[in-house]
mmCIF file of C-alpha atoms in Angstrom:
data_model
loop_
_atom_site.group_PDB
_atom_site.id
_atom_site.type_symbol
_atom_site.label_atom_id
_atom_site.label_comp_id
_atom_site.label_asym_id
_atom_site.label_seq_id
_atom_site.Cartn_x
_atom_site.Cartn_y
_atom_site.Cartn_z
ATOM 1 C CA MET A 7 -31.555 5.731 24.969
ATOM 2 C CA LYS A 8 -32.078 5.563 21.219
ATOM 3 C CA GLU A 9 -32.837 2.370 19.355
ATOM 4 C CA VAL A 10 -31.369 1.559 15.958
ATOM 5 C CA PRO A 11 -31.969 -1.414 13.650
ATOM 6 C CA ALA A 12 -29.083 -3.891 13.466
ATOM 7 C CA LYS A 13 -28.218 -7.534 13.207
ATOM 8 C CA ILE A 14 -26.022 -9.325 15.681
ATOM 9 C CA GLU A 15 -24.288 -12.658 15.363
ATOM 10 C CA HIS A 16 -25.661 -14.991 18.005
ATOM 11 C CA ASN A 17 -24.887 -18.717 18.081
ATOM 12 C CA LYS A 18 -23.447 -18.433 14.557
ATOM 13 C CA THR A 19 -26.620 -16.946 13.044
ATOM 14 C CA TRP A 20 -27.529 -13.325 12.375
ATOM 15 C CA VAL A 21 -30.387 -12.085 14.517
ATOM 16 C CA VAL A 22 -32.350 -8.885 13.845
ATOM 17 C CA ILE A 23 -32.444 -6.637 16.911
ATOM 18 C CA LYS A 24 -33.227 -3.111 18.015
ATOM 19 C CA LEU A 25 -29.856 -2.029 19.348
ATOM 20 C CA GLY A 26 -30.030 0.376 22.253
ATOM 21 C CA VAL A 27 -27.475 3.180 22.025
ATOM 22 C CA GLY A 28 -26.763 5.338 25.070
ATOM 23 C CA GLU A 29 -24.083 7.879 25.903
ATOM 24 C CA ASP A 30 -21.859 5.366 27.656
ATOM 25 C CA ARG A 31 -23.173 1.992 26.580
ATOM 26 C CA ILE A 32 -24.960 -0.116 23.999
ATOM 27 C CA VAL A 33 -27.692 -2.544 24.926
ATOM 28 C CA LEU A 34 -28.119 -5.783 23.036
ATOM 29 C CA PRO A 35 -31.660 -7.059 23.691
ATOM 30 C CA ALA A 36 -32.915 -10.670 23.589
ATOM 31 C CA PRO A 37 -31.699 -13.176 22.611
ATOM 32 C CA VAL A 38 -28.275 -11.730 23.500
ATOM 33 C CA ASN A 39 -29.307 -9.772 26.596
ATOM 34 C CA LYS A 40 -26.056 -7.888 27.167
ATOM 35 C CA GLU A 41 -25.123 -4.380 28.093
ATOM 36 C CA ILE A 42 -21.708 -3.206 26.904
ATOM 37 C CA LEU A 43 -20.185 -0.244 28.690
ATOM 38 C CA PHE A 44 -17.889 1.677 26.321
ATOM 39 C CA LYS A 45 -15.216 1.912 29.012
ATOM 40 C CA ASN A 46 -15.037 -1.915 28.943
ATOM 41 C CA VAL A 47 -14.455 -2.052 25.191
ATOM 42 C CA VAL A 48 -10.855 -3.054 24.491
ATOM 43 C CA ASP A 49 -11.024 -3.536 20.746
ATOM 44 C CA VAL A 50 -12.999 -2.252 17.778
ATOM 45 C CA ALA A 51 -12.515 -3.651 14.313
ATOM 46 C CA GLU A 52 -14.411 -3.363 11.082
ATOM 47 C CA LYS A 53 -14.844 -5.794 8.218
ATOM 48 C CA LYS A 54 -16.955 -4.333 5.416
ATOM 49 C CA ASN A 55 -20.164 -3.344 7.194
ATOM 50 C CA ILE A 56 -19.617 -5.535 10.248
ATOM 51 C CA LEU A 57 -18.376 -3.898 13.419
ATOM 52 C CA ILE A 58 -16.578 -6.229 15.817
ATOM 53 C CA VAL A 59 -16.660 -4.917 19.351
ATOM 54 C CA THR A 60 -14.645 -6.705 22.020
ATOM 55 C CA ALA A 61 -15.468 -5.963 25.639
ATOM 56 C CA LYS A 62 -13.690 -7.195 28.717
ATOM 57 C CA THR A 63 -15.212 -7.584 32.141
ATOM 58 C CA ASP A 64 -14.063 -10.936 33.545
ATOM 59 C CA VAL A 65 -13.343 -12.399 30.150
ATOM 60 C CA GLU A 66 -13.054 -10.891 26.676
ATOM 61 C CA VAL A 67 -16.142 -11.340 24.516
ATOM 62 C CA SER A 68 -16.512 -10.187 20.913
ATOM 63 C CA TYR A 69 -19.795 -9.065 19.388
ATOM 64 C CA LYS A 70 -20.346 -8.795 15.652
ATOM 65 C CA ILE A 71 -22.802 -6.060 14.727
ATOM 66 C CA LEU A 72 -24.104 -5.616 11.200
ATOM 67 C CA SER A 73 -25.922 -2.491 10.160
ATOM 68 C CA VAL A 74 -26.103 0.316 7.635
ATOM 69 C CA ASP A 75 -23.205 2.800 7.325
ATOM 70 C CA LYS A 76 -24.984 5.576 9.180
ATOM 71 C CA VAL A 77 -25.643 3.431 12.255
ATOM 72 C CA LEU A 78 -22.135 1.968 12.266
ATOM 73 C CA GLN A 79 -20.669 5.441 11.992
ATOM 74 C CA ILE A 80 -22.570 6.593 15.096
ATOM 75 C CA LEU A 81 -21.527 3.463 16.984
ATOM 76 C CA LYS A 82 -17.873 3.816 16.004
ATOM 77 C CA LYS A 83 -17.761 7.477 16.996
ATOM 78 C CA LEU A 84 -19.335 6.843 20.388
ATOM 79 C CA ILE A 85 -17.327 3.741 21.214
ATOM 80 C CA LEU A 86 -13.976 5.086 20.023
ATOM 81 C CA ALA A 87 -14.471 8.277 22.034
ATOM 82 C CA SER A 88 -14.825 6.394 25.310
ATOM 83 C CA CYS A 89 -13.327 2.929 24.944
ATOM 84 C CA ASN A 90 -10.358 1.588 26.846
ATOM 85 C CA ALA A 91 -7.556 2.577 24.421
ATOM 86 C CA TYR A 92 -4.584 4.854 23.826
ATOM 87 C CA ARG A 93 -6.116 8.059 22.495
ATOM 88 C CA LEU A 94 -4.774 11.457 21.533
ATOM 89 C CA MET A 95 -6.114 14.553 19.857
ATOM 90 C CA ALA A 96 -4.288 15.228 16.601
ATOM 91 C CA TYR A 97 -4.509 16.292 13.026
ATOM 92 C CA PHE A 98 -4.334 13.412 10.596
ATOM 93 C CA MET A 99 -4.306 12.790 6.879
ATOM 94 C CA SER A 100 -5.489 9.326 5.901
ATOM 95 C CA PRO A 101 -4.779 8.270 3.253
ATOM 96 C CA ALA A 102 -2.107 10.793 2.281
ATOM 97 C CA ILE A 103 -0.300 8.634 -0.288
ATOM 98 C CA LYS A 104 -1.727 5.584 -2.026
ATOM 99 C CA GLY A 105 0.236 3.227 -4.251
ATOM 100 C CA GLY A 106 2.984 5.835 -4.197
ATOM 101 C CA VAL A 107 0.700 8.541 -5.520
ATOM 102 C CA MET A 108 0.012 11.566 -3.335
ATOM 103 C CA ILE A 109 -3.729 11.953 -2.910
ATOM 104 C CA LYS A 110 -4.500 15.270 -4.559
ATOM 105 C CA ASP A 111 -7.416 16.364 -2.379
ATOM 106 C CA ALA A 112 -6.056 14.898 0.881
ATOM 107 C CA GLN A 113 -6.414 17.351 3.733
ATOM 108 C CA TRP A 114 -5.464 17.541 7.367
ATOM 109 C CA GLU A 115 -8.433 16.634 9.530
ATOM 110 C CA LYS A 116 -8.883 17.578 13.134
ATOM 111 C CA GLY A 117 -9.785 14.622 15.291
ATOM 112 C CA SER A 118 -8.201 11.874 17.291
ATOM 113 C CA VAL A 119 -6.018 8.842 16.844
ATOM 114 C CA VAL A 120 -7.221 5.843 18.829
ATOM 115 C CA VAL A 121 -5.038 2.769 19.143
ATOM 116 C CA VAL A 122 -6.827 -0.453 20.105
ATOM 117 C CA HIS A 123 -5.553 -4.065 20.112
ATOM 118 C CA SER A 124 -6.154 -4.777 16.455
ATOM 119 C CA GLY A 125 -5.913 -1.407 14.807
ATOM 120 C CA ILE A 126 -5.169 2.278 14.626
ATOM 121 C CA TRP A 127 -8.285 4.406 14.177
ATOM 122 C CA PHE A 128 -8.337 7.898 12.705
ATOM 123 C CA VAL A 129 -11.507 9.549 13.958
ATOM 124 C CA SER A 130 -12.921 12.896 12.912
ATOM 125 C CA ALA A 131 -16.401 14.381 12.761
ATOM 126 C CA ALA A 132 -16.766 13.141 9.196
ATOM 127 C CA LYS A 133 -15.013 9.783 9.169
ATOM 128 C CA GLN A 134 -13.561 6.876 11.053
ATOM 129 C CA VAL A 135 -10.766 5.061 9.260
ATOM 130 C CA CYS A 136 -9.109 1.950 10.665
ATOM 131 C CA VAL A 137 -5.663 0.661 9.825
ATOM 132 C CA PRO A 138 -5.404 -2.933 11.093
ATOM 133 C CA VAL A 139 -2.171 -3.497 13.032
ATOM 134 C CA SER A 140 -1.534 -6.567 10.884
ATOM 135 C CA ASP A 141 -1.470 -4.342 7.782
ATOM 136 C CA VAL A 142 1.064 -1.851 9.146
ATOM 137 C CA ALA A 143 4.247 -1.987 7.060
ATOM 138 C CA ALA A 144 6.274 0.784 8.718
ATOM 139 C CA ILE A 145 6.060 3.585 11.242
ATOM 140 C CA GLU A 146 8.383 6.529 10.987
ATOM 141 C CA LEU A 147 8.873 9.804 12.802
ATOM 142 C CA THR A 148 9.658 12.103 9.907
ATOM 143 C CA LYS A 149 9.215 15.620 8.547
ATOM 144 C CA ARG A 150 6.612 16.871 6.135
ATOM 145 C CA GLU A 151 5.989 20.271 4.674
ATOM 146 C CA VAL A 152 2.923 21.772 6.346
ATOM 147 C CA GLN A 153 1.959 25.318 5.313
ATOM 148 C CA GLY A 154 5.439 25.810 3.888
ATOM 149 C CA LYS A 155 7.256 24.661 7.033
ATOM 150 C CA ALA A 156 9.041 21.358 7.580
ATOM 151 C CA THR A 157 7.019 19.866 10.441
ATOM 152 C CA ASP A 158 7.422 16.697 12.495
ATOM 153 C CA VAL A 159 4.838 14.031 11.696
ATOM 154 C CA VAL A 160 4.397 10.318 12.270
ATOM 155 C CA ARG A 161 4.019 8.429 9.008
ATOM 156 C CA ILE A 162 2.215 5.089 9.110
ATOM 157 C CA ASP A 163 2.673 2.944 6.008
ATOM 158 C CA HIS A 164 0.086 0.228 5.622
ATOM 159 C CA LEU A 165 -1.314 -2.097 3.018
ATOM 160 C CA GLU A 166 -4.737 -1.378 1.621
ATOM 161 C CA SER A 167 -6.053 -3.691 -1.098
ATOM 162 C CA GLY A 168 -2.466 -4.708 -1.840
ATOM 163 C CA GLU A 169 -1.311 -1.113 -2.245
ATOM 164 C CA LEU A 170 1.179 0.592 0.016
ATOM 165 C CA THR A 171 -0.699 3.480 1.598
ATOM 166 C CA SER A 172 0.598 6.160 3.956
ATOM 167 C CA SER A 173 -1.274 8.058 6.645
ATOM 168 C CA LEU A 174 0.159 11.025 8.542
ATOM 169 C CA VAL A 175 -0.379 12.240 12.098
ATOM 170 C CA LEU A 176 0.449 15.757 13.207
ATOM 171 C CA CYS A 177 0.568 16.979 16.821
ATOM 172 C CA PRO A 178 3.153 18.492 19.215
ATOM 173 C CA LEU A 179 6.541 16.765 18.957
ATOM 174 C CA SER A 180 6.536 15.400 22.526
ATOM 175 C CA THR A 181 3.137 13.760 21.900
ATOM 176 C CA LEU A 182 4.296 12.478 18.522
ATOM 177 C CA GLN A 183 7.264 10.818 20.193
ATOM 178 C CA VAL A 184 4.927 9.076 22.662
ATOM 179 C CA LEU A 185 2.632 8.019 19.808
ATOM 180 C CA PHE A 186 5.575 6.772 17.770
ATOM 181 C CA ASN A 187 6.867 4.696 20.713
ATOM 182 C CA PHE A 188 3.405 3.349 21.437
ATOM 183 C CA LEU A 189 2.740 2.391 17.824
ATOM 184 C CA THR A 190 6.166 0.802 17.514
ATOM 185 C CA GLU A 191 5.410 -1.269 20.612
ATOM 186 C CA THR A 192 1.908 -2.177 19.385
ATOM 187 C CA THR A 193 3.172 -3.305 16.005
ATOM 188 C CA LYS A 194 6.340 -5.035 17.149
ATOM 189 C CA GLY A 195 4.811 -8.342 16.056
ATOM 190 C CA MET A 196 5.399 -7.003 12.557
ATOM 191 C CA ASP A 197 9.081 -6.342 13.282
ATOM 192 C CA MET A 198 11.162 -7.207 10.222
ATOM 193 C CA LYS A 199 14.324 -8.115 12.145
ATOM 194 C CA GLY A 200 15.453 -11.588 11.139
ATOM 195 C CA THR A 201 13.551 -11.285 7.887
ATOM 196 C CA GLU A 202 16.625 -11.445 5.722
ATOM 197 C CA LEU A 203 16.710 -12.077 2.006
ATOM 198 C CA ASP A 204 19.833 -12.143 -0.097
ATOM 199 C CA GLY A 205 20.243 -9.889 -3.135
ATOM 200 C CA VAL A 206 18.431 -12.151 -5.592
ATOM 201 C CA GLY A 207 15.712 -12.823 -3.017
ATOM 202 C CA GLN A 208 15.108 -9.094 -2.639
ATOM 203 C CA GLN A 209 14.944 -8.679 -6.397
ATOM 204 C CA VAL A 210 12.448 -11.536 -6.662
ATOM 205 C CA ALA A 211 10.289 -9.944 -3.933
ATOM 206 C CA MET A 212 10.372 -6.636 -5.774
ATOM 207 C CA LEU A 213 9.394 -8.294 -9.055
ATOM 208 C CA ILE A 214 6.491 -10.087 -7.367
ATOM 209 C CA TYR A 215 5.318 -6.697 -6.076
ATOM 210 C CA SER A 216 5.649 -5.307 -9.586
ATOM 211 C CA GLY A 217 3.148 -7.898 -10.737
ATOM 212 C CA MET A 218 5.441 -10.292 -12.577
ATOM 213 C CA ASP A 219 4.690 -14.003 -12.726
ATOM 214 C CA SER A 220 7.209 -16.816 -12.232
ATOM 215 C CA HIS A 221 7.994 -17.127 -15.904
ATOM 216 C CA ALA A 222 8.736 -13.400 -16.286
ATOM 217 C CA ILE A 223 10.889 -13.429 -13.131
ATOM 218 C CA GLU A 224 12.943 -16.390 -14.371
ATOM 219 C CA ASN A 225 13.505 -14.643 -17.690
ATOM 220 C CA MET A 226 14.351 -11.295 -16.219
ATOM 221 C CA LEU A 227 16.799 -12.544 -13.617
ATOM 222 C CA ASN A 228 17.991 -15.369 -15.840
ATOM 223 C CA ILE A 229 17.608 -17.949 -13.093
ATOM 224 C CA PRO A 230 16.439 -21.559 -13.419
ATOM 225 C CA HIS A 231 13.022 -22.678 -12.217
ATOM 226 C CA LYS A 232 14.518 -24.670 -9.323
ATOM 227 C CA GLN A 233 16.390 -21.639 -7.976
ATOM 228 C CA LEU A 234 13.240 -19.533 -8.121
ATOM 229 C CA ASP A 235 11.337 -22.285 -6.308
ATOM 230 C CA GLY A 236 13.969 -22.203 -3.557
ATOM 231 C CA ILE A 237 13.651 -18.420 -3.252
ATOM 232 C CA TYR A 238 9.842 -18.728 -3.138
ATOM 233 C CA ASP A 239 10.207 -21.308 -0.323
ATOM 234 C CA ASN A 240 12.306 -18.836 1.652
ATOM 235 C CA ILE A 241 9.938 -15.928 1.018
ATOM 236 C CA LEU A 242 6.967 -18.084 2.055
ATOM 237 C CA LYS A 243 8.789 -19.322 5.167
ATOM 238 C CA LEU A 244 9.467 -15.725 6.203
ATOM 239 C CA GLY A 245 5.789 -14.887 5.787
ATOM 240 C CA LEU A 246 6.504 -12.293 3.114
ATOM 241 C CA ALA A 247 4.187 -13.828 0.551
ATOM 242 C CA GLU A 248 1.379 -16.313 0.176
ATOM 243 C CA ILE A 249 0.641 -18.906 -2.473
ATOM 244 C CA VAL A 250 -1.965 -17.748 -4.963
ATOM 245 C CA THR A 251 -1.745 -20.420 -7.635
ATOM 246 C CA ILE A 252 0.208 -23.638 -8.000
ATOM 247 C CA ARG A 253 1.085 -24.254 -11.631
ATOM 248 C CA ARG A 254 2.091 -27.609 -13.028
ATOM 249 C CA GLU A 255 4.690 -28.460 -15.637
ATOM 250 C CA VAL A 256 3.768 -31.572 -17.609
ATOM 251 C CA GLN A 257 5.059 -33.512 -20.585
ATOM 252 C CA LEU A 258 3.055 -35.544 -23.045
ATOM 253 C CA THR A 259 2.789 -39.307 -22.735
ATOM 254 C CA THR A 260 3.034 -41.535 -25.804
ATOM 255 C CA LYS A 261 -0.739 -41.375 -26.017
ATOM 256 C CA GLY A 262 -0.563 -37.590 -25.905
ATOM 257 C CA VAL A 263 2.043 -37.432 -28.654
ATOM 258 C CA ARG A 264 -0.105 -39.742 -30.795
ATOM 259 C CA TYR A 265 -3.106 -37.484 -30.132
ATOM 260 C CA ILE A 266 -1.389 -34.307 -31.294
ATOM 261 C CA SER A 267 0.099 -36.121 -34.289
ATOM 262 C CA ASP A 268 -3.393 -37.182 -35.334
ATOM 263 C CA ALA A 269 -4.744 -33.714 -34.644
ATOM 264 C CA THR A 270 -2.041 -32.162 -36.824
ATOM 265 C CA LYS A 271 -2.804 -34.597 -39.634
ATOM 266 C CA SER A 272 -6.504 -33.806 -39.530
ATOM 267 C CA GLN A 273 -5.713 -30.083 -39.764
ATOM 268 C CA ASN A 274 -3.661 -30.556 -42.920
ATOM 269 C CA MET B 10 2.591 4.070 -27.423
ATOM 270 C CA GLY B 11 5.866 5.902 -27.043
ATOM 271 C CA LYS B 12 9.600 5.745 -27.494
ATOM 272 C CA ILE B 13 11.041 5.850 -23.999
ATOM 273 C CA LEU B 14 14.457 6.590 -22.497
ATOM 274 C CA ILE B 15 15.037 4.846 -19.163
ATOM 275 C CA VAL B 16 17.409 6.511 -16.703
ATOM 276 C CA ASP B 17 18.459 4.670 -13.556
ATOM 277 C CA ASP B 18 21.836 3.820 -12.068
ATOM 278 C CA THR B 19 20.889 0.208 -11.305
ATOM 279 C CA LEU B 20 20.668 -2.360 -14.054
ATOM 280 C CA PHE B 21 17.954 -4.212 -12.157
ATOM 281 C CA MET B 22 15.616 -1.204 -12.084
ATOM 282 C CA ARG B 23 16.300 -0.422 -15.731
ATOM 283 C CA THR B 24 15.512 -4.004 -16.719
ATOM 284 C CA LEU B 25 12.372 -4.021 -14.595
ATOM 285 C CA LEU B 26 11.107 -0.791 -16.163
ATOM 286 C CA LYS B 27 12.052 -2.054 -19.599
ATOM 287 C CA ASN B 28 9.940 -5.180 -19.044
ATOM 288 C CA ILE B 29 6.972 -3.229 -17.721
ATOM 289 C CA LEU B 30 7.067 -0.646 -20.523
ATOM 290 C CA PHE B 31 7.588 -3.291 -23.178
ATOM 291 C CA SER B 32 4.581 -5.241 -21.842
ATOM 292 C CA GLY B 33 2.551 -2.048 -22.286
ATOM 293 C CA GLY B 34 3.504 -1.862 -25.956
ATOM 294 C CA HIS B 35 6.106 0.899 -25.672
ATOM 295 C CA THR B 36 9.453 0.992 -27.437
ATOM 296 C CA ILE B 37 12.655 1.457 -25.489
ATOM 297 C CA ALA B 38 14.669 4.219 -27.146
ATOM 298 C CA GLY B 39 17.651 3.668 -24.884
ATOM 299 C CA GLU B 40 19.028 3.534 -21.352
ATOM 300 C CA ALA B 41 21.271 5.756 -19.243
ATOM 301 C CA GLY B 42 22.995 5.020 -15.957
ATOM 302 C CA ASP B 43 23.484 8.565 -14.654
ATOM 303 C CA GLY B 44 22.274 12.129 -15.151
ATOM 304 C CA GLU B 45 25.016 13.208 -17.529
ATOM 305 C CA GLU B 46 24.434 10.240 -19.797
ATOM 306 C CA ALA B 47 20.687 10.941 -19.644
ATOM 307 C CA VAL B 48 21.101 14.471 -21.024
ATOM 308 C CA ALA B 49 23.447 13.232 -23.768
ATOM 309 C CA LYS B 50 21.115 10.372 -24.713
ATOM 310 C CA TYR B 51 18.115 12.699 -24.776
ATOM 311 C CA LYS B 52 19.915 14.946 -27.252
ATOM 312 C CA GLU B 53 20.858 11.953 -29.385
ATOM 313 C CA LEU B 54 17.647 9.872 -29.259
ATOM 314 C CA LYS B 55 14.911 12.500 -28.834
ATOM 315 C CA PRO B 56 12.546 10.107 -27.023
ATOM 316 C CA ASP B 57 8.842 10.754 -26.453
ATOM 317 C CA LEU B 58 9.275 10.299 -22.725
ATOM 318 C CA VAL B 59 12.018 9.826 -20.125
ATOM 319 C CA THR B 60 11.719 7.863 -16.875
ATOM 320 C CA MET B 61 14.228 9.510 -14.555
ATOM 321 C CA ASP B 62 15.596 8.131 -11.284
ATOM 322 C CA VAL B 63 16.256 10.826 -8.664
ATOM 323 C CA VAL B 64 19.309 9.579 -6.786
ATOM 324 C CA MET B 65 22.148 8.823 -9.194
ATOM 325 C CA PRO B 66 25.914 9.308 -9.380
ATOM 326 C CA LYS B 67 27.626 12.151 -11.298
ATOM 327 C CA MET B 68 24.448 14.175 -11.860
ATOM 328 C CA ASN B 69 21.218 13.546 -9.942
ATOM 329 C CA GLY B 70 17.784 13.273 -11.540
ATOM 330 C CA ILE B 71 16.707 16.823 -10.726
ATOM 331 C CA GLU B 72 19.844 18.290 -12.361
ATOM 332 C CA ALA B 73 19.404 15.983 -15.356
ATOM 333 C CA LEU B 74 15.770 17.081 -15.603
ATOM 334 C CA LYS B 75 16.952 20.721 -15.714
ATOM 335 C CA GLY B 76 19.480 19.788 -18.401
ATOM 336 C CA ILE B 77 16.846 18.071 -20.524
ATOM 337 C CA LYS B 78 14.386 20.929 -20.070
ATOM 338 C CA ALA B 79 17.091 23.344 -21.234
ATOM 339 C CA LEU B 80 17.432 21.281 -24.411
ATOM 340 C CA ASP B 81 13.710 20.808 -24.907
ATOM 341 C CA PRO B 82 11.194 22.748 -22.799
ATOM 342 C CA ASN B 83 8.440 20.365 -23.942
ATOM 343 C CA ALA B 84 10.287 17.230 -22.816
ATOM 344 C CA ARG B 85 8.091 14.724 -21.011
ATOM 345 C CA VAL B 86 9.957 13.473 -17.967
ATOM 346 C CA VAL B 87 8.486 11.102 -15.374
ATOM 347 C CA MET B 88 10.453 10.979 -12.125
ATOM 348 C CA CYS B 89 11.069 7.685 -10.311
ATOM 349 C CA THR B 90 11.225 8.197 -6.559
ATOM 350 C CA ALA B 91 11.211 6.056 -3.458
ATOM 351 C CA VAL B 92 8.405 6.062 -0.907
ATOM 352 C CA GLY B 93 8.819 9.049 1.426
ATOM 353 C CA GLN B 94 10.438 11.335 -1.152
ATOM 354 C CA GLU B 95 7.382 13.548 -1.585
ATOM 355 C CA GLN B 96 9.453 16.702 -1.189
ATOM 356 C CA MET B 97 11.653 15.564 -4.066
ATOM 357 C CA VAL B 98 8.545 14.966 -6.159
ATOM 358 C CA LYS B 99 7.321 18.502 -5.483
ATOM 359 C CA LEU B 100 10.706 19.924 -6.436
ATOM 360 C CA ALA B 101 10.765 17.859 -9.636
ATOM 361 C CA ILE B 102 7.255 18.956 -10.611
ATOM 362 C CA LYS B 103 8.282 22.591 -10.010
ATOM 363 C CA THR B 104 11.321 21.972 -12.206
ATOM 364 C CA GLY B 105 9.138 20.682 -15.014
ATOM 365 C CA ALA B 106 8.605 16.946 -14.532
ATOM 366 C CA LYS B 107 5.267 15.856 -15.998
ATOM 367 C CA GLY B 108 4.657 13.003 -13.582
ATOM 368 C CA TYR B 109 6.188 10.568 -11.156
ATOM 369 C CA ILE B 110 6.172 6.905 -10.263
ATOM 370 C CA VAL B 111 7.195 5.414 -6.969
ATOM 371 C CA LYS B 112 9.526 2.515 -6.212
ATOM 372 C CA PRO B 113 8.864 -0.317 -5.697
ATOM 373 C CA PHE B 114 7.079 -0.219 -9.032
ATOM 374 C CA GLN B 115 3.677 -1.703 -9.715
ATOM 375 C CA ALA B 116 3.279 -2.363 -13.420
ATOM 376 C CA PRO B 117 -0.282 -1.000 -13.796
ATOM 377 C CA LYS B 118 0.642 2.249 -12.005
ATOM 378 C CA VAL B 119 3.723 2.740 -14.176
ATOM 379 C CA LEU B 120 1.801 2.139 -17.396
ATOM 380 C CA GLU B 121 -1.049 4.394 -16.309
ATOM 381 C CA GLU B 122 1.281 7.290 -15.482
ATOM 382 C CA VAL B 123 3.253 6.866 -18.710
ATOM 383 C CA LYS B 124 0.013 6.792 -20.701
ATOM 384 C CA ASN B 125 -1.253 9.953 -18.986
ATOM 385 C CA VAL B 126 1.982 11.837 -19.547
ATOM 386 C CA LEU B 127 2.234 10.750 -23.172
ATOM 387 C CA ALA B 128 -1.318 11.972 -23.702
ATOM 388 C CA SER B 129 -0.558 15.356 -22.128
#
């Protein structure tokens, strides 16, 4: 068993440890004193350079491991190859399209697609990319030109730093159908049914995506502030947006009017 | 900064593009609601750049692109496509489009692509 330097969160503080890495397990020494068998791992997530590994024996326990890229890469590869998850060998391209722009040097990579509780992992010899389930916008069984032939692929649209990004998976059609069904089931919490906006609501949502602020939206759609507020309420209620800033509209008091009158006089 | 012709069959999309392009300091040469009108307006206005929707009534964006290229082989046309229309983008690029932007639009992406194409 090899030992690698890492930090682990223990009782809400980060503790430096020598993490033991074996073929089928990792060993967390004192003060954690745990052995995690990969086959018991039910979820793997990543936030910056923190790997969150959730293992289930009697109960589910999550471990946060912090380390350098190289170590995390080894851990991810080993765990994702043997953890308790839906896994299939496939070619993938991730990302294939970002912000609507096709990635010029994107290439098909041979590897596997591993679906755990919180995310979809694309794993190859060179990289491990995770798409969190909560960021999945759409899954579609579609066709894509591969070596000049229209070929069946699964397209996964997801948000990455606020940009709509697409990843593609390529494997035999019967397997793709199983993957598509599985992903649809996994992400059904993100189902958009019942998320209905009327015409103006849809336009407002599109303008928000385009980067317009409230004032620009009111001007462009020629709608009063109160109507836009109502549409925002609906969009927020449906979970389609979140509040970033609350702006205030104010009017000057008598004291304020006197102040600017004086200020104007002193400028003249 | 350029003089731009906006082609889209929906008023909403035209207005949105107009706002984005205007905020980037560009001038709007004119607007067209279908492919036929686009070719006619190109002939009349001679814009520096055209933003061209793909799916439109009467004449689609690819046919309009061909029409504009027949008038002016150096025309700068940026196609506006929806997500998932990569094949259409490839066809448009083969036909002579200089770039493309994808709906729903993000202002910085639109302005960046327009700037790149105008500089080309």
